[in-house]
PDB file of C-alpha atoms in Angstrom:
ATOM      1  CA  MET R   1     -56.543-102.394-103.955  1.00 54.00           C
ATOM      2  CA  LYS R   2     -54.097-101.945-101.109  1.00 71.00           C
ATOM      3  CA  ASN R   3     -53.970 -98.509 -99.438  1.00 89.00           C
ATOM      4  CA  LEU R   4     -51.103 -96.097 -98.915  1.00 92.00           C
ATOM      5  CA  ASN R   5     -50.162 -95.418 -95.288  1.00 95.00           C
ATOM      6  CA  LEU R   6     -49.707 -91.621 -95.204  1.00 96.00           C
ATOM      7  CA  GLU R   7     -48.528 -89.236 -92.527  1.00 97.00           C
ATOM      8  CA  ILE R   8     -48.461 -85.454 -93.057  1.00 97.00           C
ATOM      9  CA  LEU R   9     -46.461 -83.334 -90.625  1.00 98.00           C
ATOM     10  CA  THR R  10     -46.145 -79.533 -90.469  1.00 96.00           C
ATOM     11  CA  PRO R  11     -44.340 -77.167 -88.096  1.00 96.00           C
ATOM     12  CA  TYR R  12     -47.644 -77.050 -86.184  1.00 94.00           C
ATOM     13  CA  GLY R  13     -47.847 -80.803 -85.676  1.00 96.00           C
ATOM     14  CA  LYS R  14     -49.496 -83.798 -87.287  1.00 97.00           C
ATOM     15  CA  TYR R  15     -51.995 -82.758 -89.959  1.00 97.00           C
ATOM     16  CA  PHE R  16     -53.037 -86.220 -91.132  1.00 97.00           C
ATOM     17  CA  ALA R  17     -52.288 -89.862 -90.414  1.00 96.00           C
ATOM     18  CA  GLY R  18     -54.177 -92.653 -92.125  1.00 95.00           C
ATOM     19  CA  GLU R  19     -54.709 -94.619 -95.277  1.00 95.00           C
ATOM     20  CA  VAL R  20     -55.415 -93.164 -98.704  1.00 96.00           C
ATOM     21  CA  ASP R  21     -55.603 -94.623-102.215  1.00 95.00           C
ATOM     22  CA  ALA R  22     -52.819 -92.378-103.578  1.00 95.00           C
ATOM     23  CA  ILE R  23     -51.336 -88.884-103.496  1.00 96.00           C
ATOM     24  CA  LYS R  24     -50.168 -86.567-106.282  1.00 96.00           C
ATOM     25  CA  VAL R  25     -47.441 -84.010-105.586  1.00 97.00           C
ATOM     26  CA  HIS R  26     -45.031 -81.697-107.439  1.00 95.00           C
ATOM     27  CA  SER R  27     -41.269 -81.809-107.011  1.00 93.00           C
ATOM     28  CA  ASP R  28     -38.856 -79.299-108.532  1.00 88.00           C
ATOM     29  CA  ASP R  29     -38.678 -81.313-111.728  1.00 87.00           C
ATOM     30  CA  PHE R  30     -41.874 -83.299-112.153  1.00 90.00           C
ATOM     31  CA  PHE R  31     -45.399 -84.194-111.058  1.00 93.00           C
ATOM     32  CA  MET R  32     -45.614 -87.593-109.391  1.00 94.00           C
ATOM     33  CA  GLU R  33     -48.304 -89.947-108.216  1.00 95.00           C
ATOM     34  CA  ILE R  34     -47.486 -92.111-105.223  1.00 94.00           C
ATOM     35  CA  LEU R  35     -49.375 -95.398-105.109  1.00 93.00           C
ATOM     36  CA  PRO R  36     -49.139 -98.309-102.656  1.00 91.00           C
ATOM     37  CA  ASN R  37     -45.853-100.242-103.039  1.00 90.00           C
ATOM     38  CA  HIS R  38     -44.086 -97.267-104.644  1.00 92.00           C
ATOM     39  CA  ALA R  39     -40.299 -97.527-104.808  1.00 92.00           C
ATOM     40  CA  PRO R  40     -38.373 -95.812-102.001  1.00 94.00           C
ATOM     41  CA  LEU R  41     -37.954 -92.095-102.655  1.00 93.00           C
ATOM     42  CA  VAL R  42     -36.899 -88.843-101.026  1.00 95.00           C
ATOM     43  CA  SER R  43     -37.614 -85.593-102.859  1.00 95.00           C
ATOM     44  CA  SER R  44     -38.258 -81.930-102.214  1.00 96.00           C
ATOM     45  CA  LEU R  45     -41.711 -80.549-102.960  1.00 97.00           C
ATOM     46  CA  VAL R  46     -42.595 -77.082-104.241  1.00 97.00           C
ATOM     47  CA  ILE R  47     -45.433 -74.658-103.521  1.00 96.00           C
ATOM     48  CA  SER R  48     -48.220 -76.353-105.450  1.00 96.00           C
ATOM     49  CA  LYS R  49     -51.520 -78.149-105.466  1.00 96.00           C
ATOM     50  CA  MET R  50     -51.441 -81.626-103.933  1.00 97.00           C
ATOM     51  CA  TYR R  51     -54.133 -84.244-104.399  1.00 96.00           C
ATOM     52  CA  MET R  52     -55.077 -86.898-101.878  1.00 96.00           C
ATOM     53  CA  LYS R  53     -57.138 -89.697-103.412  1.00 95.00           C
ATOM     54  CA  VAL R  54     -59.613 -91.246-100.989  1.00 92.00           C
ATOM     55  CA  ASP R  55     -62.374 -93.660-102.058  1.00 91.00           C
ATOM     56  CA  ASN R  56     -61.574 -92.833-105.720  1.00 88.00           C
ATOM     57  CA  LYS R  57     -62.169 -89.106-105.112  1.00 94.00           C
ATOM     58  CA  GLU R  58     -59.305 -86.623-105.535  1.00 94.00           C
ATOM     59  CA  ILE R  59     -59.233 -83.931-102.848  1.00 96.00           C
ATOM     60  CA  PRO R  60     -57.065 -80.855-103.577  1.00 96.00           C
ATOM     61  CA  TYR R  61     -54.804 -79.178-101.015  1.00 97.00           C
ATOM     62  CA  ALA R  62     -52.561 -76.122-101.191  1.00 97.00           C
ATOM     63  CA  ILE R  63     -49.090 -76.990 -99.926  1.00 97.00           C
ATOM     64  CA  GLY R  64     -46.255 -74.601 -99.181  1.00 95.00           C
ATOM     65  CA  GLY R  65     -43.435 -76.912-100.212  1.00 95.00           C
ATOM     66  CA  GLY R  66     -41.572 -79.483 -98.170  1.00 97.00           C
ATOM     67  CA  ILE R  67     -40.178 -82.996 -98.437  1.00 97.00           C
ATOM     68  CA  ILE R  68     -41.642 -86.391 -99.322  1.00 97.00           C
ATOM     69  CA  ARG R  69     -40.196 -89.655 -98.066  1.00 97.00           C
ATOM     70  CA  VAL R  70     -41.524 -92.936 -99.403  1.00 96.00           C
ATOM     71  CA  GLU R  71     -40.379 -96.115 -97.719  1.00 94.00           C
ATOM     72  CA  LYS R  72     -41.759 -99.618 -97.541  1.00 90.00           C
ATOM     73  CA  GLY R  73     -45.146 -99.434 -95.861  1.00 86.00           C
ATOM     74  CA  LYS R  74     -45.198 -95.677 -95.196  1.00 94.00           C
ATOM     75  CA  THR R  75     -45.154 -92.322 -96.970  1.00 96.00           C
ATOM     76  CA  THR R  76     -44.320 -89.187 -94.987  1.00 97.00           C
ATOM     77  CA  LEU R  77     -44.803 -85.590 -96.076  1.00 97.00           C
ATOM     78  CA  LEU R  78     -42.947 -82.912 -94.114  1.00 97.00           C
ATOM     79  CA  LEU R  79     -44.679 -79.752 -95.292  1.00 97.00           C
ATOM     80  CA  ASN R  80     -44.162 -76.077 -94.587  1.00 96.00           C
ATOM     81  CA  SER R  81     -47.943 -75.654 -94.771  1.00 96.00           C
ATOM     82  CA  ILE R  82     -51.059 -77.431 -96.030  1.00 97.00           C
ATOM     83  CA  GLU R  83     -54.644 -76.220 -96.408  1.00 96.00           C
ATOM     84  CA  GLY R  84     -57.709 -77.932 -97.752  1.00 95.00           C
ATOM     85  CA  LYS R  85     -60.296 -75.980 -99.725  1.00 93.00           C
ATOM     86  CA  ASP R  86     -62.504 -75.524 -96.664  1.00 94.00           C
ATOM     87  CA  GLU R  87     -59.554 -74.233 -94.584  1.00 95.00           C
ATOM     88  CA  ILE R  88     -58.560 -71.428 -96.964  1.00 95.00           C
ATOM     89  CA  ASP R  89     -59.489 -67.863 -96.041  1.00 94.00           C
ATOM     90  CA  ILE R  90     -60.042 -66.554 -99.576  1.00 95.00           C
ATOM     91  CA  THR R  91     -60.102 -62.903 -98.521  1.00 95.00           C
ATOM     92  CA  ARG R  92     -56.734 -63.313 -96.813  1.00 95.00           C
ATOM     93  CA  ALA R  93     -55.325 -65.098 -99.886  1.00 95.00           C
ATOM     94  CA  GLN R  94     -56.545 -62.340-102.215  1.00 96.00           C
ATOM     95  CA  ASP R  95     -55.087 -59.672 -99.912  1.00 95.00           C
ATOM     96  CA  ALA R  96     -51.754 -61.529 -99.836  1.00 94.00           C
ATOM     97  CA  LYS R  97     -51.772 -61.713-103.639  1.00 95.00           C
ATOM     98  CA  ALA R  98     -52.396 -57.963-103.979  1.00 95.00           C
ATOM     99  CA  ARG R  99     -49.724 -57.193-101.379  1.00 92.00           C
ATOM    100  CA  ALA R 100     -47.116 -59.411-103.093  1.00 90.00           C
ATOM    101  CA  GLU R 101     -47.897 -57.906-106.499  1.00 91.00           C
ATOM    102  CA  SER R 102     -47.491 -54.443-105.006  1.00 89.00           C
ATOM    103  CA  TYR R 103     -44.122 -55.403-103.506  1.00 86.00           C
ATOM    104  CA  LEU R 104     -42.969 -56.800-106.854  1.00 86.00           C
ATOM    105  CA  GLU R 105     -43.824 -53.524-108.592  1.00 86.00           C
ATOM    106  CA  GLN R 106     -41.484 -51.734-106.139  1.00 82.00           C
ATOM    107  CA  LYS R 107     -38.475 -54.021-106.631  1.00 68.00           C
ATOM    108  CA  ASP R 108     -36.003 -51.535-105.185  1.00 69.00           C
ATOM    109  CA  ASN R 109     -37.576 -51.491-101.741  1.00 67.00           C
ATOM    110  CA  TYR R 110     -38.456 -55.153-101.157  1.00 69.00           C
ATOM    111  CA  ASP R 111     -36.975 -58.627-101.203  1.00 82.00           C
ATOM    112  CA  VAL R 112     -38.051 -59.859-104.656  1.00 85.00           C
ATOM    113  CA  ALA R 113     -37.520 -63.552-103.876  1.00 86.00           C
ATOM    114  CA  ARG R 114     -39.660 -63.310-100.725  1.00 88.00           C
ATOM    115  CA  ALA R 115     -42.433 -61.441-102.546  1.00 88.00           C
ATOM    116  CA  THR R 116     -42.336 -63.993-105.392  1.00 90.00           C
ATOM    117  CA  ARG R 117     -42.771 -66.891-102.937  1.00 92.00           C
ATOM    118  CA  ALA R 118     -45.629 -65.046-101.208  1.00 92.00           C
ATOM    119  CA  LEU R 119     -47.318 -64.517-104.583  1.00 93.00           C
ATOM    120  CA  LYS R 120     -46.937 -68.222-105.473  1.00 95.00           C
ATOM    121  CA  ARG R 121     -48.471 -69.249-102.123  1.00 95.00           C
ATOM    122  CA  ALA R 122     -51.400 -66.844-102.555  1.00 95.00           C
ATOM    123  CA  LEU R 123     -52.094 -67.922-106.145  1.00 95.00           C
ATOM    124  CA  ASN R 124     -51.904 -71.576-105.101  1.00 95.00           C
ATOM    125  CA  ARG R 125     -54.443 -71.031-102.301  1.00 95.00           C
ATOM    126  CA  ILE R 126     -56.774 -69.159-104.646  1.00 95.00           C
ATOM    127  CA  GLU R 127     -56.517 -71.946-107.246  1.00 95.00           C
ATOM    128  CA  VAL R 128     -57.313 -74.655-104.682  1.00 95.00           C
ATOM    129  CA  TYR R 129     -60.184 -72.624-103.244  1.00 95.00           C
ATOM    130  CA  ASN R 130     -61.679 -72.198-106.733  1.00 94.00           C
ATOM    131  CA  SER R 131     -61.269 -75.857-107.715  1.00 88.00           C
TER     132      SER R 131
END
């Protein structure tokens, strides 16, 4: 089987560049699997779990949203953040979850949308860490 040429970029630089079997990501509307020779595509991605398939093994990552661009011969992910299971500080994620939940209980004093996004990111990290 032919491989997918993948590049993952974040605000901190290049996270990954190489070949994988496939990736699975979430857009606003659906879950998609990108395989070699996928049709051209540009889509936004949401805070979610992403899977990178390498040697028939799916590896989970926590992503903080971004954009996917699929073109002939190359797939590019421009992500706000990405962490593999071994990169996640579980104590920090649990603290962020508790802090966001606390903010959401005090809706009058905090930005609800910001606290909701922080809670989604924390829960996503915890889910990937526990997978």
